[in-house]
Coordinates of C-alpha atoms and ligand atoms in Angstrom, one line a residue:
M13 CA 132.7 86.0 71.0
R14 CA 135.9 87.7 72.2
K15 CA 133.9 90.0 74.4
N16 CA 131.9 87.2 75.8
R17 CA 135.0 85.2 76.6
K18 CA 136.4 88.2 78.5
L19 CA 133.1 88.7 80.4
T20 CA 133.1 85.0 81.4
A21 CA 136.7 85.3 82.6
L22 CA 135.6 88.4 84.5
A23 CA 132.8 86.4 86.2
A24 CA 135.2 83.7 87.3
I25 CA 137.7 86.3 88.7
S26 CA 134.9 88.1 90.5
A27 CA 133.5 84.9 92.0
A28 CA 136.9 83.9 93.2
A29 CA 137.7 87.3 94.6
L30 CA 134.4 87.5 96.4
A31 CA 134.6 84.1 98.0
V32 CA 132.0 83.6 100.7
T33 CA 133.0 83.8 104.3
A34 CA 131.2 80.9 106.0
I35 CA 129.3 81.3 109.2
G36 CA 129.8 78.0 111.1
S37 CA 126.9 75.7 110.2
T38 CA 124.7 74.6 113.1
Q39 CA 123.8 71.1 114.2
A40 CA 120.2 69.8 113.6
H41 CA 118.2 70.7 116.7
A42 CA 114.9 69.6 118.1
A43 CA 113.9 73.0 119.5
D44 CA 111.6 74.0 116.6
Y45 CA 112.4 77.7 116.8
K46 CA 109.9 80.1 115.3
I47 CA 111.5 82.4 112.8
T48 CA 109.9 85.1 110.7
F49 CA 111.4 86.1 107.4
I50 CA 110.5 89.7 106.4
Q51 CA 111.3 90.3 102.7
G52 CA 112.2 93.7 101.3
V53 CA 109.1 93.4 99.1
A54 CA 106.7 90.6 98.2
G55 CA 106.7 89.1 94.7
D56 CA 110.4 89.7 94.0
A57 CA 112.2 86.6 92.6
F58 CA 115.3 87.6 94.6
Y59 CA 113.4 87.1 97.9
V60 CA 111.5 84.1 96.6
T61 CA 114.9 82.5 96.0
M62 CA 116.2 83.6 99.3
G63 CA 113.1 82.0 100.9
C64 CA 114.1 78.7 99.3
G65 CA 117.5 78.9 101.1
V66 CA 115.6 79.9 104.3
A67 CA 113.3 76.9 104.1
A68 CA 116.1 74.4 103.4
A69 CA 118.2 75.7 106.3
A70 CA 115.1 75.7 108.6
A71 CA 114.4 72.0 107.8
K72 CA 118.0 71.2 108.7
D73 CA 118.3 73.4 111.8
G74 CA 114.9 72.7 113.3
A75 CA 113.0 75.9 112.8
T76 CA 109.5 76.9 111.5
I77 CA 109.4 79.8 109.1
T78 CA 106.7 82.4 108.5
T79 CA 107.2 84.8 105.6
Q80 CA 106.0 88.4 105.4
G81 CA 106.5 91.1 102.8
G82 CA 105.0 94.4 101.9
A83 CA 103.4 95.0 98.5
K84 CA 105.8 97.8 97.7
W85 CA 109.4 98.7 98.6
D86 CA 108.5 101.3 101.2
A87 CA 109.7 101.7 104.7
T88 CA 106.3 103.1 105.8
I89 CA 104.8 99.8 104.7
Q90 CA 107.6 97.6 106.2
M91 CA 107.6 99.3 109.7
P92 CA 104.0 98.2 110.6
V93 CA 104.8 94.7 109.3
L94 CA 107.8 94.5 111.6
D95 CA 105.7 95.8 114.5
S96 CA 103.1 93.1 114.1
V97 CA 105.8 90.5 113.7
I98 CA 107.3 91.7 117.0
A99 CA 103.9 91.4 118.6
S100 CA 103.6 87.8 117.4
K101 CA 106.8 87.0 119.5
P102 CA 108.9 84.8 117.2
D103 CA 112.3 83.6 118.5
A104 CA 114.1 85.3 115.6
I105 CA 113.5 87.6 112.7
L106 CA 115.4 87.6 109.4
I107 CA 114.8 91.0 107.7
A108 CA 115.9 92.9 104.6
P109 CA 115.3 96.5 105.9
N110 CA 113.8 98.8 103.2
D111 CA 115.7 101.9 104.5
K112 CA 118.9 102.0 106.5
T113 CA 117.7 104.8 108.8
A114 CA 114.0 104.4 109.1
L115 CA 114.2 100.7 110.2
Q116 CA 116.9 101.3 112.8
K117 CA 114.6 102.0 115.8
P118 CA 112.0 99.3 114.9
I119 CA 114.8 96.8 114.6
E120 CA 116.2 97.9 118.0
A121 CA 112.7 97.5 119.4
A122 CA 112.6 93.9 118.2
I123 CA 116.0 93.2 119.8
A124 CA 114.8 94.8 123.1
A125 CA 111.8 92.5 123.0
G126 CA 114.3 89.5 123.2
I127 CA 114.1 88.6 119.5
K128 CA 117.3 87.6 117.7
V129 CA 117.5 89.7 114.5
V130 CA 119.6 88.8 111.5
L131 CA 119.9 91.4 108.7
V132 CA 119.8 89.8 105.3
D133 CA 120.5 91.5 101.9
T134 CA 120.2 95.1 103.3
T135 CA 121.3 96.6 106.6
V136 CA 120.8 99.6 108.9
D137 CA 123.0 102.5 110.0
N138 CA 124.1 100.7 113.1
A139 CA 124.0 96.9 112.6
A140 CA 126.0 96.1 115.7
P141 CA 123.0 95.0 117.9
A142 CA 121.9 92.5 115.3
V143 CA 123.2 88.9 115.3
A144 CA 124.7 89.2 111.9
E145 CA 124.6 91.0 108.5
I146 CA 124.5 88.7 105.5
A147 CA 124.6 90.3 102.0
S148 CA 126.3 90.3 98.7
D149 CA 129.5 92.3 98.3
N150 CA 127.4 95.1 96.8
Y151 CA 130.2 97.6 96.4
G152 CA 132.3 95.0 94.6
G153 CA 129.3 94.1 92.5
G154 CA 129.0 97.7 91.4
A155 CA 132.6 97.8 90.4
A156 CA 132.2 94.5 88.5
A157 CA 129.2 96.0 86.7
F158 CA 131.5 98.8 85.5
A159 CA 134.2 96.3 84.4
A160 CA 131.5 94.6 82.3
V161 CA 130.5 97.9 80.8
K162 CA 134.1 98.5 79.8
Q163 CA 134.2 95.1 78.0
L164 CA 131.0 95.9 76.2
A165 CA 131.8 99.5 75.3
P166 CA 135.6 99.6 75.0
K167 CA 135.7 103.0 73.4
G168 CA 134.1 104.6 76.4
G169 CA 131.4 107.3 76.5
K170 CA 128.5 108.4 78.7
V171 CA 127.2 105.9 81.3
L172 CA 124.0 106.2 83.3
V173 CA 122.9 104.4 86.5
V174 CA 119.3 103.7 87.4
S175 CA 118.7 102.7 91.0
T176 CA 115.7 102.2 93.3
S177 CA 115.8 104.8 96.2
P178 CA 118.5 106.5 98.1
G179 CA 118.9 105.1 101.6
V180 CA 118.8 101.4 100.6
S181 CA 122.1 100.0 101.7
S182 CA 122.4 97.3 99.0
V183 CA 121.8 99.4 95.9
D184 CA 123.5 102.5 97.3
A185 CA 126.7 100.4 97.6
R186 CA 126.3 99.2 94.0
V187 CA 125.9 102.8 92.8
N188 CA 129.1 103.8 94.8
G189 CA 131.1 100.8 93.5
F190 CA 130.1 101.6 89.9
A191 CA 130.6 105.4 90.3
D192 CA 134.0 105.1 91.9
A193 CA 135.3 102.8 89.1
A194 CA 133.7 104.8 86.3
N195 CA 135.1 108.1 87.7
K196 CA 138.6 106.7 87.6
D197 CA 138.4 105.9 83.9
K198 CA 139.0 108.9 81.7
K199 CA 137.3 107.2 78.7
F200 CA 134.0 107.2 80.5
N201 CA 131.7 110.1 81.5
Y202 CA 129.5 109.0 84.4
I203 CA 126.4 111.1 84.1
G204 CA 124.9 110.1 87.5
V205 CA 122.2 108.1 89.1
Q206 CA 118.5 108.4 88.8
Y207 CA 115.9 106.7 91.1
S208 CA 112.9 104.6 90.0
N209 CA 111.4 103.9 93.4
N210 CA 111.7 100.2 92.5
E211 CA 109.0 100.7 89.8
P212 CA 109.9 99.4 86.3
A213 CA 107.6 102.0 84.7
I214 CA 109.5 104.8 86.3
A215 CA 112.9 103.2 85.3
Q216 CA 111.6 103.0 81.7
R217 CA 110.6 106.7 81.7
I218 CA 114.0 107.7 83.2
V219 CA 115.8 105.9 80.4
T220 CA 113.5 107.3 77.7
A221 CA 114.1 110.8 78.9
A222 CA 117.9 110.3 79.4
L223 CA 118.3 108.9 75.9
S224 CA 116.5 111.8 74.3
K225 CA 118.7 114.3 76.2
N226 CA 121.9 112.3 75.8
K227 CA 121.8 110.6 72.5
D228 CA 125.4 109.3 73.0
I229 CA 124.8 107.2 76.2
V230 CA 126.8 104.0 75.6
A231 CA 125.6 101.9 78.6
V232 CA 123.2 101.8 81.5
F233 CA 123.8 100.0 84.8
A234 CA 120.5 99.0 86.5
T235 CA 121.1 98.3 90.1
N236 CA 118.4 95.7 90.7
L237 CA 115.7 93.5 89.2
F238 CA 112.9 96.0 88.8
S239 CA 115.2 98.8 87.6
A240 CA 116.7 96.4 85.0
Q241 CA 113.3 95.4 83.8
G242 CA 112.3 99.0 83.2
V243 CA 115.6 100.0 81.7
A244 CA 115.4 97.1 79.2
A245 CA 111.9 98.1 78.3
G246 CA 113.0 101.7 77.8
I247 CA 116.0 100.9 75.6
K248 CA 113.9 98.5 73.5
Q249 CA 111.2 101.1 73.1
A250 CA 113.8 103.6 71.9
G251 CA 114.9 101.1 69.2
K252 CA 118.4 101.0 70.8
A253 CA 118.4 97.3 71.9
G254 CA 122.0 96.0 71.6
K255 CA 123.3 99.5 70.7
V256 CA 123.1 101.0 74.2
K257 CA 124.5 98.2 76.5
I258 CA 122.7 97.2 79.7
V259 CA 124.3 95.6 82.7
G260 CA 121.7 94.7 85.3
F261 CA 122.0 93.4 88.9
D262 CA 119.9 90.2 89.6
A263 CA 118.7 87.3 87.5
G264 CA 114.9 87.0 87.5
S265 CA 113.2 85.3 84.7
D266 CA 112.3 88.5 82.9
Q267 CA 115.9 89.7 83.0
V268 CA 117.2 86.3 81.7
K269 CA 114.8 86.6 78.8
A270 CA 116.1 90.1 78.1
L271 CA 119.6 88.7 78.1
K272 CA 118.7 85.9 75.8
T273 CA 117.1 88.2 73.3
G274 CA 120.0 90.6 73.2
V275 CA 118.4 93.6 75.0
V276 CA 120.6 93.1 78.1
Q277 CA 124.3 92.1 77.8
A278 CA 125.3 91.1 81.3
L279 CA 123.5 90.2 84.6
I280 CA 125.1 90.1 88.0
A281 CA 123.4 87.3 89.7
Q282 CA 123.5 87.3 93.5
Q283 CA 123.3 84.2 95.7
P284 CA 120.0 84.8 97.5
A285 CA 119.5 81.2 98.6
T286 CA 122.9 81.2 100.3
I287 CA 122.1 84.5 102.0
G288 CA 118.8 83.0 103.3
S289 CA 120.4 79.7 104.5
K290 CA 123.2 81.5 106.3
G291 CA 120.7 83.8 107.8
V292 CA 118.8 80.9 109.4
D293 CA 122.0 79.3 110.5
A294 CA 123.1 82.5 112.2
A295 CA 119.7 82.9 113.9
V296 CA 119.6 79.4 115.2
A297 CA 123.2 79.5 116.4
A298 CA 122.4 82.7 118.4
L299 CA 119.2 81.1 119.8
Q300 CA 121.4 78.2 121.0
G301 CA 123.6 80.7 122.8
K302 CA 126.5 80.4 120.4
T303 CA 128.7 83.4 119.4
V304 CA 128.0 84.1 115.7
S305 CA 131.2 85.1 114.0
P306 CA 132.0 86.9 111.7
H307 CA 129.2 89.5 112.2
K308 CA 129.3 90.5 108.6
V309 CA 129.3 87.9 105.8
Q310 CA 129.6 88.8 102.1
T311 CA 128.4 86.4 99.5
G312 CA 129.6 86.3 95.9
F313 CA 127.9 86.5 92.6
T314 CA 128.0 85.2 89.1
I315 CA 128.2 87.3 86.0
L316 CA 125.8 86.0 83.4
T317 CA 126.2 86.6 79.6
M318 CA 124.9 84.9 76.5
K319 CA 128.0 82.8 76.7
N320 CA 127.3 81.1 80.1
I321 CA 123.5 81.5 80.5
N322 CA 122.7 78.0 79.5
T323 CA 125.6 76.3 81.2
A324 CA 125.1 74.4 84.5
A325 CA 126.6 77.3 86.5
G326 CA 124.5 79.8 84.5
L327 CA 121.3 77.9 85.1
A328 CA 122.1 77.4 88.8
A329 CA 122.7 81.2 89.3
Q330 CA 119.2 82.1 87.9
Y331 CA 116.5 83.1 90.4
R332 CA 113.4 81.0 91.1
D333 CA 109.7 81.9 91.0
K334 CA 109.0 79.1 93.4
C335 CA 111.1 76.6 95.4
Ligands
T6T21 O1 118.6 93.4 94.2 C1 117.8 92.8 95.1 C2 118.2 93.1 96.5 O2 119.5 92.8 96.7 C3 118.0 94.6 96.7 O3 118.3 95.0 98.0 C4 116.6 95.1 96.3 O4 116.3 94.6 95.0 C5 116.3 93.2 94.8 O5 115.5 92.6 95.7 C6 115.9 92.9 93.4 O6 114.7 93.4 93.1

């Protein structure tokens, strides 16, 4: 109870500290702009929920949305998707780039073709040519994940991070935020990050191997939905559910179930629908010739625990499988 109260308080502080910086909302417009939303990957509740925000803002702003997404989190799959979207000549593209370097030139090609590009969720090495970058405060989210670990394992010990792939701006920032906070705390021994390629089965294997090598791991931070799914399965399989604490980013239905059954102790839910709606607002404003400011917008998050998962705020923070 005490721990849960502390985590709920932490959630409130984090949400307040990470208050959303608003991009000015646009007036309804009759132009019917064509906007393509390119997800990081198809079938991910994070992007499904983002799509709900995209659709709501498009209805308000006067835009028609087409959604595209590769079957895997893979830049070599996303690049041809982007090429074919450029060839279809939309007015604007909202894209979550799979890799901050590989997608740089293809995104510049879209902009050179006269298409307004808004980066949502993830970004590229040089985001300046884009209309705006709209994403969670991922570094702050990583630090908040470590704060949650501290509450859950106050005596300290070994902590592991499982992420997707290096070069993905969102999860890299979460890893850095977590690592910087963990390395400052002498009670904790940060044993590093391992990469799952966004495959739950690989995340599961990573955790199984890590637990057999380091029997004294006290907590694992999983930096996104699919890593968290695999980490939860691995800890459960090892018979360590509840003993080795899990803090996961994202709040898909599988993760919420793992929280409710005590396998996962805290989830950092992003605000994907807000990212999507702000993305459309920014694209439409740019198409109307307005200056979009600020260029970089950071959205907040809610920390979900057993304590608040069924509250109105907890329910609202959970991701959707359809709009
Ligand atoms: O965590 C989100 C997203 O923010 C990240 O960039 C990739 O993974 C997710 O889509 C969750 O699967």
